Short mmCIF file of C-alpha atoms (C1' of nucleotides) in Angstrom, two decimals:
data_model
loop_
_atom_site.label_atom_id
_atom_site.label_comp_id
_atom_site.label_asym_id
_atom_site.label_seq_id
_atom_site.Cartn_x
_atom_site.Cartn_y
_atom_site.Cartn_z
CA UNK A 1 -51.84 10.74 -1.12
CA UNK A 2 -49.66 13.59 -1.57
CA UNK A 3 -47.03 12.41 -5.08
CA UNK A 4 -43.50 12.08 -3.86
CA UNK A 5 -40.67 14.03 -5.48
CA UNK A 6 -37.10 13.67 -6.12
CA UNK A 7 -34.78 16.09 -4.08
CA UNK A 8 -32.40 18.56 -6.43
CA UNK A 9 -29.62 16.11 -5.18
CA UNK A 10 -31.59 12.71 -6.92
CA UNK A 11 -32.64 15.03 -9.96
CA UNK A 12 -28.98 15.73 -10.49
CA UNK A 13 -27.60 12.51 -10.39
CA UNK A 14 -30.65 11.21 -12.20
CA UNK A 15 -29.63 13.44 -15.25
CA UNK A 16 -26.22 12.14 -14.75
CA UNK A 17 -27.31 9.04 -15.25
CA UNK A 18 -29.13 9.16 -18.13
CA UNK A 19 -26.49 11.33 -19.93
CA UNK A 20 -23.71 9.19 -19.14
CA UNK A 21 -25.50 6.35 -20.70
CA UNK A 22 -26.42 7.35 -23.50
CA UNK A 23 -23.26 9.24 -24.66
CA UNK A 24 -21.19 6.63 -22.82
CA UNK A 25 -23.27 3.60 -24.88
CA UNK A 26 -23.51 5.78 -28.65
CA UNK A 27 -19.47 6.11 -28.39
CA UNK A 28 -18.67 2.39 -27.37
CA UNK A 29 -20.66 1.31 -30.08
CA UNK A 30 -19.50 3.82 -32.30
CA UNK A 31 -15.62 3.07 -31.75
CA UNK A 32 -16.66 -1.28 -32.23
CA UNK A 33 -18.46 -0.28 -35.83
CA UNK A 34 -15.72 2.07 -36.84
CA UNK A 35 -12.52 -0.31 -35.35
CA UNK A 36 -13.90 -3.91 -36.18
CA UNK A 37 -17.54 -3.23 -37.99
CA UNK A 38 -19.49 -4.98 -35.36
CA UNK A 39 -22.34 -3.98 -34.01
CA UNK A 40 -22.94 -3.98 -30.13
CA UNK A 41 -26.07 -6.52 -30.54
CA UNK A 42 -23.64 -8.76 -32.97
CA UNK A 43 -20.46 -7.82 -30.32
CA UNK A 44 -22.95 -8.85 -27.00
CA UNK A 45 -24.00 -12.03 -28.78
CA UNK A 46 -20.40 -13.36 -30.01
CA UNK A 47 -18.43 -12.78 -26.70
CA UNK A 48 -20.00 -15.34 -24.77
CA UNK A 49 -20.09 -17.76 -27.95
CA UNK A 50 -16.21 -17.30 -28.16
CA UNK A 51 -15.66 -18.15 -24.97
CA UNK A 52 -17.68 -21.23 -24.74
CA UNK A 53 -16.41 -24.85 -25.38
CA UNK A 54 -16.69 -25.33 -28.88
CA UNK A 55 -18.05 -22.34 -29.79
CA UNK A 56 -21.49 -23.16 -29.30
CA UNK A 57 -24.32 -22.48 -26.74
CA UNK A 58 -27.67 -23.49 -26.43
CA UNK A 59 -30.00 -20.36 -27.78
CA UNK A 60 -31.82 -20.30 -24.48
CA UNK A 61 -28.57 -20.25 -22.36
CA UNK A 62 -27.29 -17.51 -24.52
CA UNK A 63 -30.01 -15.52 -24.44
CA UNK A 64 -29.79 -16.08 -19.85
CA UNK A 65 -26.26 -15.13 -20.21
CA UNK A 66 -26.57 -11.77 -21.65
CA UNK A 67 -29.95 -11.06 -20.46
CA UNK A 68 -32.24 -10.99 -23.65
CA UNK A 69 -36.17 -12.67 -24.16
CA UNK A 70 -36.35 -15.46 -26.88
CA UNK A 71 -37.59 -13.29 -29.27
CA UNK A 72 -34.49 -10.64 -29.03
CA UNK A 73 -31.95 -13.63 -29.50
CA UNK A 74 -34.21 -15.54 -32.66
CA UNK A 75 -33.94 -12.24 -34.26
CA UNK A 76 -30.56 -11.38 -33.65
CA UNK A 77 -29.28 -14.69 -34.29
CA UNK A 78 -31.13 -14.98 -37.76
CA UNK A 79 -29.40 -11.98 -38.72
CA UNK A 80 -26.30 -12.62 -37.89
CA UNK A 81 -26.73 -16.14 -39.59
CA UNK A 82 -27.20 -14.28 -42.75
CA UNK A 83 -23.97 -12.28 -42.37
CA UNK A 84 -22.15 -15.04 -42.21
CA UNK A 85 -21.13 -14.55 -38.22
CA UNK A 86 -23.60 -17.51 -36.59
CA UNK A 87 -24.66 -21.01 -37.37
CA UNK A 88 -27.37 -22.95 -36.36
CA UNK A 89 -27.30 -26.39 -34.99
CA UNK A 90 -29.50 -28.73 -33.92
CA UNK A 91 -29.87 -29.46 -30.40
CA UNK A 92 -28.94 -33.57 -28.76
CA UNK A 93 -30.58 -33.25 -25.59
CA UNK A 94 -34.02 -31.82 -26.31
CA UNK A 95 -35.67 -31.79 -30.23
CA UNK A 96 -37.48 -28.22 -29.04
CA UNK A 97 -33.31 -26.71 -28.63
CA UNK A 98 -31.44 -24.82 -30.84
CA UNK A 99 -27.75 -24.61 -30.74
CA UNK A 100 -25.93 -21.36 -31.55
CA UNK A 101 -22.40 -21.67 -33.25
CA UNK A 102 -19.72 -19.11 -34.05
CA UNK A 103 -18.50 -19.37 -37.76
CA UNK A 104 -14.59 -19.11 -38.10
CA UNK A 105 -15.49 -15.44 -39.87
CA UNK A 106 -17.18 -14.38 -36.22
CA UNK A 107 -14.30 -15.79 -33.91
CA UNK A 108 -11.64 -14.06 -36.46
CA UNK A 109 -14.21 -10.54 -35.79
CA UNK A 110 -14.62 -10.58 -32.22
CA UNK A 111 -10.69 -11.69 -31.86
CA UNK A 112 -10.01 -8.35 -34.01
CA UNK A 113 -12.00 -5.97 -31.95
CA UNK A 114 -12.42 -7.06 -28.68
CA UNK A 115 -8.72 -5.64 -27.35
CA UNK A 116 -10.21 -2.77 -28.80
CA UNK A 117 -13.24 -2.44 -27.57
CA UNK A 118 -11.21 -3.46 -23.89
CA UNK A 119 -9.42 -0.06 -24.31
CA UNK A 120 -11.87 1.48 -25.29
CA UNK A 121 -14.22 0.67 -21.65
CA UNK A 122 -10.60 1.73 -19.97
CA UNK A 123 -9.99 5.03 -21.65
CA UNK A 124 -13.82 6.30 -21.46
CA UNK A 125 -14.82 4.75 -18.18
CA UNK A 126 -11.95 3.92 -15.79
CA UNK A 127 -9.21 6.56 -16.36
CA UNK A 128 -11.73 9.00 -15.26
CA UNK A 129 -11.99 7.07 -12.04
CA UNK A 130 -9.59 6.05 -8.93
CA UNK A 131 -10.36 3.22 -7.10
CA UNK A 132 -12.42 4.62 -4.40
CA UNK A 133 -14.60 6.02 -7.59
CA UNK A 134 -14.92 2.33 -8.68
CA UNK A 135 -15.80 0.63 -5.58
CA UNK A 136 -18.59 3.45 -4.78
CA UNK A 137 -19.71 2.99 -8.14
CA UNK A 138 -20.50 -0.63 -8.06
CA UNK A 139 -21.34 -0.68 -4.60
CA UNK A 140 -24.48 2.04 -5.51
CA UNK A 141 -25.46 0.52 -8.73
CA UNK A 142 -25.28 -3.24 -6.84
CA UNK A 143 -27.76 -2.12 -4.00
CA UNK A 144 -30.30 -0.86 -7.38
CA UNK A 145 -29.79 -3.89 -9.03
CA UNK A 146 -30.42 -6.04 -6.09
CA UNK A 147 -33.80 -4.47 -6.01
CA UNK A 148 -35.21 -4.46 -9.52
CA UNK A 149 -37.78 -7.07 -10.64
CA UNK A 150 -36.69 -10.64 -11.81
CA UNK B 1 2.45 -2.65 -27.66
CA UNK B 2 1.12 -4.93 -24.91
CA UNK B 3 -2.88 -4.05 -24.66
CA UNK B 4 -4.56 -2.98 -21.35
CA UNK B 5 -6.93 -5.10 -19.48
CA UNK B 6 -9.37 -4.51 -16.90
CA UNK B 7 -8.81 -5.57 -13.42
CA UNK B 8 -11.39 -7.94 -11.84
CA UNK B 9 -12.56 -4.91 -9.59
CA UNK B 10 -13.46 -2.97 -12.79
CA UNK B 11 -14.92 -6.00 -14.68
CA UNK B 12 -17.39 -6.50 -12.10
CA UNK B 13 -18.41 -2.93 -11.83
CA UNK B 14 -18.49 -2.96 -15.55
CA UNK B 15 -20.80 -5.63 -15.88
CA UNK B 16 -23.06 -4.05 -12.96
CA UNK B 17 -23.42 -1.14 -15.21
CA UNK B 18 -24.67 -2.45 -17.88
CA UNK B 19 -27.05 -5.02 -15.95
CA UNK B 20 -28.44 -1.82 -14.02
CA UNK B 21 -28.66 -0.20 -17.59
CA UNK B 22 -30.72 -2.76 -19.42
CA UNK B 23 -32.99 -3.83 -16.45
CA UNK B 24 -33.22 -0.70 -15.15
CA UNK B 25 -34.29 1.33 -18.74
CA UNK B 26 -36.37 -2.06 -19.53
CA UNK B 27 -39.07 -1.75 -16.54
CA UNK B 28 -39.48 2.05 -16.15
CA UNK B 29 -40.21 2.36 -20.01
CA UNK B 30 -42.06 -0.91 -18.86
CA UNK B 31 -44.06 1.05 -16.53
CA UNK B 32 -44.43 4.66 -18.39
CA UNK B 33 -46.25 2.29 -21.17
CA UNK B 34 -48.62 0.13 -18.90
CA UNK B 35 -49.28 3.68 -16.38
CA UNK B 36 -49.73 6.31 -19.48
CA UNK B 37 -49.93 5.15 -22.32
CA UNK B 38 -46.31 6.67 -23.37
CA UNK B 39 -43.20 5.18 -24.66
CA UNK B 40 -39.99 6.36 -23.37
CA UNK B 41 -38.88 8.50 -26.74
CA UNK B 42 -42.63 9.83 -26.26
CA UNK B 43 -41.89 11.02 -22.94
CA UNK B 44 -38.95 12.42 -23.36
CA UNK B 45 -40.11 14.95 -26.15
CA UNK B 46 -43.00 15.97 -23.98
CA UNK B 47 -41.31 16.77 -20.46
CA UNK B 48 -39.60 20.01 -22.48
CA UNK B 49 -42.89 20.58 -24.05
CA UNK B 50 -45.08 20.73 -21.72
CA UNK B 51 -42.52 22.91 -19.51
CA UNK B 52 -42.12 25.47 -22.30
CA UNK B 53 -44.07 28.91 -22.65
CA UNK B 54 -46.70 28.25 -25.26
CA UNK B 55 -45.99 24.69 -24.94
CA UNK B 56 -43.69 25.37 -28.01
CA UNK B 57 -39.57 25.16 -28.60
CA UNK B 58 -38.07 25.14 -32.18
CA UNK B 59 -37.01 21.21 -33.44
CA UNK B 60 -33.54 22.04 -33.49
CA UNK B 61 -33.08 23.39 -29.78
CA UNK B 62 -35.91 20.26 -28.80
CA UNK B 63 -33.39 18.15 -29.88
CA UNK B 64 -30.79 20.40 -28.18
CA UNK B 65 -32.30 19.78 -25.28
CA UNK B 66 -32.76 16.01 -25.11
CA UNK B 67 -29.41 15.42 -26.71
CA UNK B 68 -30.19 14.09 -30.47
CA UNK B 69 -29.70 14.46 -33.33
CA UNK B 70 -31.79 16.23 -36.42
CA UNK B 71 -33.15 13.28 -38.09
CA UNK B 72 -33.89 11.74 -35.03
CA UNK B 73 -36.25 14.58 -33.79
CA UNK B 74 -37.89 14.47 -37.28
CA UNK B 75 -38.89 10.88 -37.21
CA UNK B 76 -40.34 11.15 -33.49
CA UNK B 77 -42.07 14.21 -33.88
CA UNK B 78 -43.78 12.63 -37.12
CA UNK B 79 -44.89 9.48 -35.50
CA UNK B 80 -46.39 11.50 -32.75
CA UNK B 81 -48.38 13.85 -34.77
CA UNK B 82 -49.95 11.01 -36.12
CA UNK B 83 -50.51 9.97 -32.69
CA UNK B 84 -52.14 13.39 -32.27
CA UNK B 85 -49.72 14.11 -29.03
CA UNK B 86 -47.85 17.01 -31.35
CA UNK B 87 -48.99 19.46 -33.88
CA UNK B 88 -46.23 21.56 -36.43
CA UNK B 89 -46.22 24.79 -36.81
CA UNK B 90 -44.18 27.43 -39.12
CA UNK B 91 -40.83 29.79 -37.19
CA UNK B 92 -41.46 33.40 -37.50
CA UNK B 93 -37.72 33.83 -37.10
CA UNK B 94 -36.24 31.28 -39.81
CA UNK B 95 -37.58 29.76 -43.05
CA UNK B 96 -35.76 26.62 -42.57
CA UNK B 97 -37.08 26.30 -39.22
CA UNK B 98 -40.13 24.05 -37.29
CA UNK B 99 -41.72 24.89 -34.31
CA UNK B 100 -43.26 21.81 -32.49
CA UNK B 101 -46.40 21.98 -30.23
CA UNK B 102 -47.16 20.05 -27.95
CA UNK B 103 -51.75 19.18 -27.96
CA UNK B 104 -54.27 19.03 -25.49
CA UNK B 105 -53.88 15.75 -25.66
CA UNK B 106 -50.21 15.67 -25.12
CA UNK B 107 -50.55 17.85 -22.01
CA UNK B 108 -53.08 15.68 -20.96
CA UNK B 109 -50.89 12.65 -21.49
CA UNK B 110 -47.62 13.73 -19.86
CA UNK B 111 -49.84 15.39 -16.88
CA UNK B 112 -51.23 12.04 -16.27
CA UNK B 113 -48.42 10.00 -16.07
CA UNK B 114 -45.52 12.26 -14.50
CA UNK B 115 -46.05 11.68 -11.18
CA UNK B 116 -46.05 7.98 -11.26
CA UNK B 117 -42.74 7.91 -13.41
CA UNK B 118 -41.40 9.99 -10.68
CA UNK B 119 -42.34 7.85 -7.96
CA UNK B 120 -41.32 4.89 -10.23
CA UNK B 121 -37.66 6.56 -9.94
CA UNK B 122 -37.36 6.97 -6.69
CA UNK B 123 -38.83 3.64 -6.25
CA UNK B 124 -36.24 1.21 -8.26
CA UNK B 125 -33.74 4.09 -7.55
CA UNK B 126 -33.18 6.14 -4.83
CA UNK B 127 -35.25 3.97 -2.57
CA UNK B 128 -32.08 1.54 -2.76
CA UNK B 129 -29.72 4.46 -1.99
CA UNK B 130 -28.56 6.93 1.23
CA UNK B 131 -27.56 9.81 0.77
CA UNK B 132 -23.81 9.06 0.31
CA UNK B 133 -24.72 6.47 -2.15
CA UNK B 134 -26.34 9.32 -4.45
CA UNK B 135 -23.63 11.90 -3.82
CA UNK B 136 -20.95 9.23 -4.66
CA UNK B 137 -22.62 7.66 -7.73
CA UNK B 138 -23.39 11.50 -8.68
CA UNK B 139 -19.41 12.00 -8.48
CA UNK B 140 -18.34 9.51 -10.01
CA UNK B 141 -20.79 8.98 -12.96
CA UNK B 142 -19.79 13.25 -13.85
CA UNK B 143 -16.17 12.26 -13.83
CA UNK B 144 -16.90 10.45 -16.54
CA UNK B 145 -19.85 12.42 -18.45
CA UNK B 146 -16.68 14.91 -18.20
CA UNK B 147 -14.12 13.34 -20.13
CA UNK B 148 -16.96 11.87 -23.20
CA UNK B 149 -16.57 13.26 -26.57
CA UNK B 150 -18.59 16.24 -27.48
"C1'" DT C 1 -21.11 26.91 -48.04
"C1'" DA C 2 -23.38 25.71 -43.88
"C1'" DA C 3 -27.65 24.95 -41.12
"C1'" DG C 4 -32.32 23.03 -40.51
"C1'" DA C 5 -35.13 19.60 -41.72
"C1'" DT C 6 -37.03 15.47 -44.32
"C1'" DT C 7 -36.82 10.97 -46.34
"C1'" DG C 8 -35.66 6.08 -47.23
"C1'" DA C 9 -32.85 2.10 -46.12
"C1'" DT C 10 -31.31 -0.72 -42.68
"C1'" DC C 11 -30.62 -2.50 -38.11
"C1'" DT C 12 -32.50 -3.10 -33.53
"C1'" DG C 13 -36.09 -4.25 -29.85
"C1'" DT C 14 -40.81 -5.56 -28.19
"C1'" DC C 15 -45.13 -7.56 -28.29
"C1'" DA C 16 -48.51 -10.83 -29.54
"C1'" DA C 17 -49.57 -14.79 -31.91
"C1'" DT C 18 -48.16 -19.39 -33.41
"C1'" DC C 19 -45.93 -23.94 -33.71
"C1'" DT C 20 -43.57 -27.87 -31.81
"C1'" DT C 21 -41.99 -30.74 -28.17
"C1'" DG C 22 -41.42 -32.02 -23.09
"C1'" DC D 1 -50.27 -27.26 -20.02
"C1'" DA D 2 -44.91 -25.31 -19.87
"C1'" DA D 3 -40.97 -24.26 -22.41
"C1'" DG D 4 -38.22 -23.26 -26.56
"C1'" DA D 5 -38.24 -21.08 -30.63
"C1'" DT D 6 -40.04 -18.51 -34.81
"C1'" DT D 7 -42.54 -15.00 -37.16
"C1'" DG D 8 -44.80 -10.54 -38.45
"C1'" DA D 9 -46.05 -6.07 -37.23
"C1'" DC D 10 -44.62 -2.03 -35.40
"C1'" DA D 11 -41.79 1.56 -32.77
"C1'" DG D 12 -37.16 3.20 -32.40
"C1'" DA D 13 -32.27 4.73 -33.95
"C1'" DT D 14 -28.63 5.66 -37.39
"C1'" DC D 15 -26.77 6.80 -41.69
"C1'" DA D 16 -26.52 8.81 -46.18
"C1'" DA D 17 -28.73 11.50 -49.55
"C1'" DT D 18 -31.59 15.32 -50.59
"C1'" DC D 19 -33.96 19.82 -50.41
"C1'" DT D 20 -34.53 24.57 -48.93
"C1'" DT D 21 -33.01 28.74 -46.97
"C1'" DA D 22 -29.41 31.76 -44.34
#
DNA sequence: TAAGATTGATCTGTCAATCTTG
DNA sequence: CAAGATTGACAGATCAATCTTA
């Protein structure tokens, strides 16, 4: 069979793509490191931890929430343990659980940076967009995500 | 002053960015490895490569090309001559200067597994897309490459 | 001095075991 | 056996320091 090929229209926006996200994704996490010396791995992992009652969430659940295998969240988590940011608990329900908890020296982090950070999505994302731009946007990147395994 | 805050509209597309952006990345590097043999840093040195005359470009405009930086191009280009997939050679022009190679084996490596990235593109891509989806996402997407840093 | 490149330290991500508990 | 979690090995990315040459 004869090997399909993308059109000079796909190739464009395909180089778009990858360009935007990786300058896009190096500045974000630039600006977090320089404005409240997080990390985006340590910033991913204590937004939904803020937000949750208590401050804690079963390392499994966290891990569904932001996307990540076991392994990515054990790691991450152990480091973050070590600077301070994370606790571990155990787990009430089921012995095999572990329960993640934000330290009062994360919360008073991601408090610092996260109107930031906030900004930061507006001024490098959305001010370059109107709201046609925005609704096209997620409408495209919906139907791609809809499709892709799991 | 009072900060900003993103409206629910650009939340969502927000977070359908960088869901698209994880999974998206995840499987076609996913793929490149299981099809070829090649990780996705691999592959990325060797598309200029292998399109070069001589199969040859100078590390500094490699990295020109792919968008990183020095060190970065150093420590890639090492691991993968000890792969065997690159070879160094001395610039005529420029003392300080490398010139990287691409090998047989390279060009047999990125030969082999080009067309099925491509298709794999156009698969979890463009497959979910029209025409106006492409041109839109295309538009939007360069607004903002425009307004990025450097 | 500045540019090109290398190196070592550190942080991040993935994969393949492995261990424990349901 | 499945699921939840940990660990170690390795590839990748960034940063600062260093070395050589323009």
């Amino acid at each position: 069979v004869a090997p399909r090929r993308l059109t000079e229209r796909q190739s464009g926006a395909w180089r778009t793509f990858i360009a935007v996200q990786q300058h896009l994704t190096a500045e974000l996490e630039r600006r977090l490191l320089r404005d409240g010396g997080l990390t985006g791995a340590e910033f991913t992992l204590l937004v939904p931890l803020s937000e949750a009652p208590d401050g804690m969430i079963r390392a499994r659940d966290l891990g569904r929430a932001v996307g990540w295998e076991r392994s990515r969240v054990s790691h991450q988590v152990a480091r973050m343990v070590k600077r301070g940011l994370l606790a571990r608990e155990d787990c009430a329900d089921d012995a095999r659980g572990l329960m993640v908890k934000i330290t009062d020296a994360g919360r008073r982090a991601i408090e610092a940076v996260a109107p930031a950070h906030a900004e930061a999505v507006l001024e490098l994302v959305f001010d370059a967009l109107d709201d046609a731009d925005v609704q096209a946007l997620d409408t495209a990147l919906s139907r791609v995500l809809a499709r892709l395994p799991r």
